[in-house]
Short mmCIF file of C-alpha atoms and ligand atoms in Angstrom, two decimals:
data_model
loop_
_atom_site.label_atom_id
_atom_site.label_comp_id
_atom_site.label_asym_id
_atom_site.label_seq_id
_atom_site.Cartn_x
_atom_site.Cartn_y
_atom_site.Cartn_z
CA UNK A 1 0.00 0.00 0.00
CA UNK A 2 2.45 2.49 0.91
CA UNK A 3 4.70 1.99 -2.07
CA UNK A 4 1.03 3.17 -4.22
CA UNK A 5 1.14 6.57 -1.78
CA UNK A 6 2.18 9.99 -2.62
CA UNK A 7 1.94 12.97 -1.43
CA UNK A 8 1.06 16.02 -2.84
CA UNK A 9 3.15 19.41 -1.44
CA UNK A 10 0.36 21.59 -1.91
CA UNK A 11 -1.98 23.73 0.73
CA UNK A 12 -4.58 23.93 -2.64
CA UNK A 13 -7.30 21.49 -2.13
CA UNK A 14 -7.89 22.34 -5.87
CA UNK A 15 -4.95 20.91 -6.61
CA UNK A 16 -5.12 17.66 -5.32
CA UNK A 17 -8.65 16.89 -6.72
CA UNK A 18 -6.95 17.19 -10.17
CA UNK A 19 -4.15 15.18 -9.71
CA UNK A 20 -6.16 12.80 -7.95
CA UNK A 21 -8.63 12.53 -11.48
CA UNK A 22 -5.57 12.15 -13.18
CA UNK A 23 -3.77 9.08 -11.54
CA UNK A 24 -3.30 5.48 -12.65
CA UNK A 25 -5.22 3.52 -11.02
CA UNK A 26 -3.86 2.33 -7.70
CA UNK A 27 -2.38 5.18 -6.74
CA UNK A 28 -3.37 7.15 -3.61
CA UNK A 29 -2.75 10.78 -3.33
CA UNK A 30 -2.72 12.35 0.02
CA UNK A 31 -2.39 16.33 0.62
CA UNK A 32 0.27 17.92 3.12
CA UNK A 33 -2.27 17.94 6.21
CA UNK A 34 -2.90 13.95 5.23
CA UNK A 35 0.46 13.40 5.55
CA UNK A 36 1.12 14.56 8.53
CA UNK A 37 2.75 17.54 7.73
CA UNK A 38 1.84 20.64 8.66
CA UNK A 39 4.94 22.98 8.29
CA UNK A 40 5.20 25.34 5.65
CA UNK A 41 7.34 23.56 2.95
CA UNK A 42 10.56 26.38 2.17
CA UNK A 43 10.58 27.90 -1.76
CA UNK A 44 14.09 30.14 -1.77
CA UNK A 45 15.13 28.35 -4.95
CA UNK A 46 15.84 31.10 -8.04
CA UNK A 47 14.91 29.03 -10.47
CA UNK A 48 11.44 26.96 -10.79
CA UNK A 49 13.20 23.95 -10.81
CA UNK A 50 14.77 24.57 -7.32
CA UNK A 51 11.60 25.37 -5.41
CA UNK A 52 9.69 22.38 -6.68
CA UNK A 53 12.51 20.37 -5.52
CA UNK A 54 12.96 22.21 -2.24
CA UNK A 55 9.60 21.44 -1.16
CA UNK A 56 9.60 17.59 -2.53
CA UNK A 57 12.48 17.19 -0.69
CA UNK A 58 11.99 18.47 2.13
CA UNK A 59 7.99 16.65 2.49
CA UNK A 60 10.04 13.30 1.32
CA UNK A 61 12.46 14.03 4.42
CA UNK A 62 9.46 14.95 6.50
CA UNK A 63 7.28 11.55 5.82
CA UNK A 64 9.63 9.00 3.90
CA UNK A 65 6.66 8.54 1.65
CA UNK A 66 7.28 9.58 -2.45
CA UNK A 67 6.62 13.24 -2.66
CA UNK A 68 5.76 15.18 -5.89
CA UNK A 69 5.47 19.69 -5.83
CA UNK A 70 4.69 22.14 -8.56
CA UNK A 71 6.02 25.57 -9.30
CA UNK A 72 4.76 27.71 -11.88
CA UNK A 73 6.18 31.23 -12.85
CA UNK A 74 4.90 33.57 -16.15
CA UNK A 75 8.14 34.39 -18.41
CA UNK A 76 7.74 37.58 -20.66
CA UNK A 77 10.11 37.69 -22.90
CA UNK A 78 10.61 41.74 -22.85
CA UNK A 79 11.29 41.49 -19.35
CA UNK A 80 14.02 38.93 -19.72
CA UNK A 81 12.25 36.27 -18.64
CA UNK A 82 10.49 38.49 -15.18
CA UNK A 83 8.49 37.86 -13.28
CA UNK A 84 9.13 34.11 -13.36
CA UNK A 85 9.82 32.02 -10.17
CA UNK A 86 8.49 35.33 -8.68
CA UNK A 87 5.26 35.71 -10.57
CA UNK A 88 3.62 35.18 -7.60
CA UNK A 89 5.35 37.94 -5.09
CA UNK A 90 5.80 40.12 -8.17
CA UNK A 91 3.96 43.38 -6.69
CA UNK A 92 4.81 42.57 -2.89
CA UNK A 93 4.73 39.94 -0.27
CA UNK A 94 1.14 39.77 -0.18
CA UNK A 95 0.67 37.63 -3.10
CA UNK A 96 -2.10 40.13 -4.84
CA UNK A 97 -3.46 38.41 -7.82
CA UNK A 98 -4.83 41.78 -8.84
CA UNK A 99 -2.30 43.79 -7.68
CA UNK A 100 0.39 41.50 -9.79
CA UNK A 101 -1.55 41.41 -12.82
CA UNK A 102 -1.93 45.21 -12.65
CA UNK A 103 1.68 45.87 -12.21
CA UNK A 104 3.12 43.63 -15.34
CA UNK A 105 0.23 45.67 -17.54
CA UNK A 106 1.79 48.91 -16.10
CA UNK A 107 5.46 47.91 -16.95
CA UNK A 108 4.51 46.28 -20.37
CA UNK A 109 2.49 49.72 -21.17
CA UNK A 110 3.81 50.90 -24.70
CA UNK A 111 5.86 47.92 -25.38
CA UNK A 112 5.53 45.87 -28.86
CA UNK A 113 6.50 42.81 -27.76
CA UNK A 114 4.25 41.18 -25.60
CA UNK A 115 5.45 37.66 -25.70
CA UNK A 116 5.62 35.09 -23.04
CA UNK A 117 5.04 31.62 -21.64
CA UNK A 118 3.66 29.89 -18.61
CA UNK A 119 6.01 27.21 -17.29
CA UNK A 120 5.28 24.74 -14.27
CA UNK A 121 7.96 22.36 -13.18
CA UNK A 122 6.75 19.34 -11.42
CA UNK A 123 9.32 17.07 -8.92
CA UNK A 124 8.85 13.73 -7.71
CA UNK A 125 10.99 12.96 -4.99
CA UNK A 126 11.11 9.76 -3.82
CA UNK A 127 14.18 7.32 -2.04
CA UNK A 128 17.04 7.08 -4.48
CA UNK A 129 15.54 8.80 -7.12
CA UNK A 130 14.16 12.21 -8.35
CA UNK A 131 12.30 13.35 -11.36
CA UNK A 132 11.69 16.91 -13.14
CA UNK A 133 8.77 17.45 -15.69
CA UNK A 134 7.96 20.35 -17.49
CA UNK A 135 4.91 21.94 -19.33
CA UNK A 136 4.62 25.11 -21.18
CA UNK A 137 2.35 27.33 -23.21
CA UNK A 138 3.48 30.00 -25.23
CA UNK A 139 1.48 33.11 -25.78
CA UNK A 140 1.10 37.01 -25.24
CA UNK A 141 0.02 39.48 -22.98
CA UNK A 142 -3.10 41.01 -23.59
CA UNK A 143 -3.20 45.30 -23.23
CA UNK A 144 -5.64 44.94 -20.80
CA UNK A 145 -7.83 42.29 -18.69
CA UNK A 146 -10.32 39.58 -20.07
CA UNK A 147 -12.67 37.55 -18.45
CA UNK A 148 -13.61 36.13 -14.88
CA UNK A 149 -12.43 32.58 -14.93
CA UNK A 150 -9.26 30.88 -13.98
CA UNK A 151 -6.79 33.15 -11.62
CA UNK A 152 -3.73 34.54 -11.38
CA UNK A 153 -2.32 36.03 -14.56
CA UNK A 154 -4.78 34.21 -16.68
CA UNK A 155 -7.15 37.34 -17.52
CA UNK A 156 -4.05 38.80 -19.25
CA UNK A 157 -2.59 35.80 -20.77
CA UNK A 158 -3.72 35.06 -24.48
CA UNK A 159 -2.30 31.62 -25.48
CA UNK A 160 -0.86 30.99 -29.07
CA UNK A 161 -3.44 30.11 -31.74
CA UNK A 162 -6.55 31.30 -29.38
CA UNK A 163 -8.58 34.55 -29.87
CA UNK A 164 -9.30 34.05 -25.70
CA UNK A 165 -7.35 34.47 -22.41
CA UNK A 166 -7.39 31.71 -20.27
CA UNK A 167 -9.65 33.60 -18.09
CA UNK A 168 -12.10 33.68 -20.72
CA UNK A 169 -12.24 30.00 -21.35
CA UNK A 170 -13.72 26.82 -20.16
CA UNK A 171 -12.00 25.20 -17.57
CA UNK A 172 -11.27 21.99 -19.98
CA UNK A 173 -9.92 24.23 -22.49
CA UNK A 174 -7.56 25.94 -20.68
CA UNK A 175 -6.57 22.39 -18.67
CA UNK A 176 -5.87 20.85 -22.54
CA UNK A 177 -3.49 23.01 -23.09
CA UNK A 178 -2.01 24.54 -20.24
CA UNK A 179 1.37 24.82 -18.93
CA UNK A 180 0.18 22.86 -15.68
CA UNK A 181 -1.93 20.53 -17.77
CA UNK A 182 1.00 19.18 -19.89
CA UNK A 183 3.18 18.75 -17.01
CA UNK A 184 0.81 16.74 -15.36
CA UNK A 185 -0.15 15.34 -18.75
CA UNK A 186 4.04 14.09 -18.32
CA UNK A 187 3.64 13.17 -15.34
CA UNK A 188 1.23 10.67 -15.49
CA UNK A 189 2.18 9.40 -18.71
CA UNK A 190 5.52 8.84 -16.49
CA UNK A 191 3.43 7.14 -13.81
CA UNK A 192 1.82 4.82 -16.05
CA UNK A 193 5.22 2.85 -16.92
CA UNK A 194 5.96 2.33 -13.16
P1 IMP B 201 2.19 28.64 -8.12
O1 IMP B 201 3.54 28.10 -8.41
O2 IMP B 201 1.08 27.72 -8.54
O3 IMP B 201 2.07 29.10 -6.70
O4 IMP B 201 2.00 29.96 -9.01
C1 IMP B 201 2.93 31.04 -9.02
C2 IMP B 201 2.29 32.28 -9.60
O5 IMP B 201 1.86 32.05 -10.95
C3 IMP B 201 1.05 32.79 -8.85
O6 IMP B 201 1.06 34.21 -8.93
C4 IMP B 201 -0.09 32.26 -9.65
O7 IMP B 201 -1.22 33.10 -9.54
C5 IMP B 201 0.47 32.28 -11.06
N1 IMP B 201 -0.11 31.17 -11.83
C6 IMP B 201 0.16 29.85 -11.67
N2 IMP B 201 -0.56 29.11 -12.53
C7 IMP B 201 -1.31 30.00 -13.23
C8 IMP B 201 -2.28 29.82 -14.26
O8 IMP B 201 -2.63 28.71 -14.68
N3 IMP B 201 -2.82 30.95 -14.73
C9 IMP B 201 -2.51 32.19 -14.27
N4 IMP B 201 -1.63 32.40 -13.32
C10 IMP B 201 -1.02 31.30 -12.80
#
């Protein structure tokens, strides 16, 4: 039983429901609290790749049981690559959704090139081994907000080929061809083979 147990570093109870709809069968997936664990997981990585394994690792150290975390960050291009493993923090401490989006529509104001891409980086950690998987959507940066779904960036995030921000779109639209989506998408198709 416990070799089919993971656990999922995530406070998001949102989260877990998808990965739990998305797991071969067999496989349990228990959040933080389930595990036992009720310390907030460190993220002072600088790169996307760091954090997720930060927080695997230390929920793997915490429990022994096979640990898997997420971190997403948006990359525009004219900003070198900003706000990325600090999308979230990008307009303060307080983690502002509205306040964030605001900001990177002030500092893009008047520029050309709006290009950029979600990218989530998913770790398993488990004993002896670890794991990175990646997802990404390319797109651009709309001049100003679109519709009331999703969260985050996504009422200012067009993705390539669409007419629609994310925010503007179904929930199984966006999850087809998200940046979290085809990580996950990896993911499991990783899981499968085990
Ligand atoms: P986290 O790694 O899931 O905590 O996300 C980091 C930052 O990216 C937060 O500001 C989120 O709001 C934002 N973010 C993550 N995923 C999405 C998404 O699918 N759409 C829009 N914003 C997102």
């Amino acid at each position: 039983m416990e070799g089919r147990t993971l656990v999922l570093c995530t406070a998001n109870a949102g989260k877990v429901t998808e990965m739990r709809a998305m797991m071969p069968a067999g496989w349990q997936v228990l959040s933080l609290a389930e595990a036992g664990i009720r310390e907030e997981l460190p993220e002072t990585g600088s790169t996307l790749e760091e954090n997720a394994l930060q927080k695997a690792r230390t929920a793997h150290a915490l429990c022994g049981l096979p640990c898997i975390a997420d971190d997403t960050g948006l990359e525009v291009d004219a900003l070198g690559g900003a706000p990325g493993v600090y999308s979230a923090r990008y307009a303060g401490p307080e983690r502002d959704d509205r306040a964030n989006v605001r900001k990177l529509l002030d500092v893009l104001s008047g520029s050309v090139d709006r290009r950029a891409h979600f990218r989530t980086v998913i770790a398993w950690v488990e004993a002896g081994a670890e794991h990175l998987f990646e997802g990404r959507v390319d797109g651009s940066i709309t001049t100003e907000e679109n519709g009331a779904g999703g969260f985050g960036y996504d009422p200012v995030f067009r993705p390539e080929g669409s007419e629609l921000t994310f925010a503007e779109m179904e929930r199984g639209e966006k999850n087809a061809i998200s940046h979290r989506g085809r990580a996950m998408a990896r993911f499991a198709e990783w899981m499968k083979g085990r």
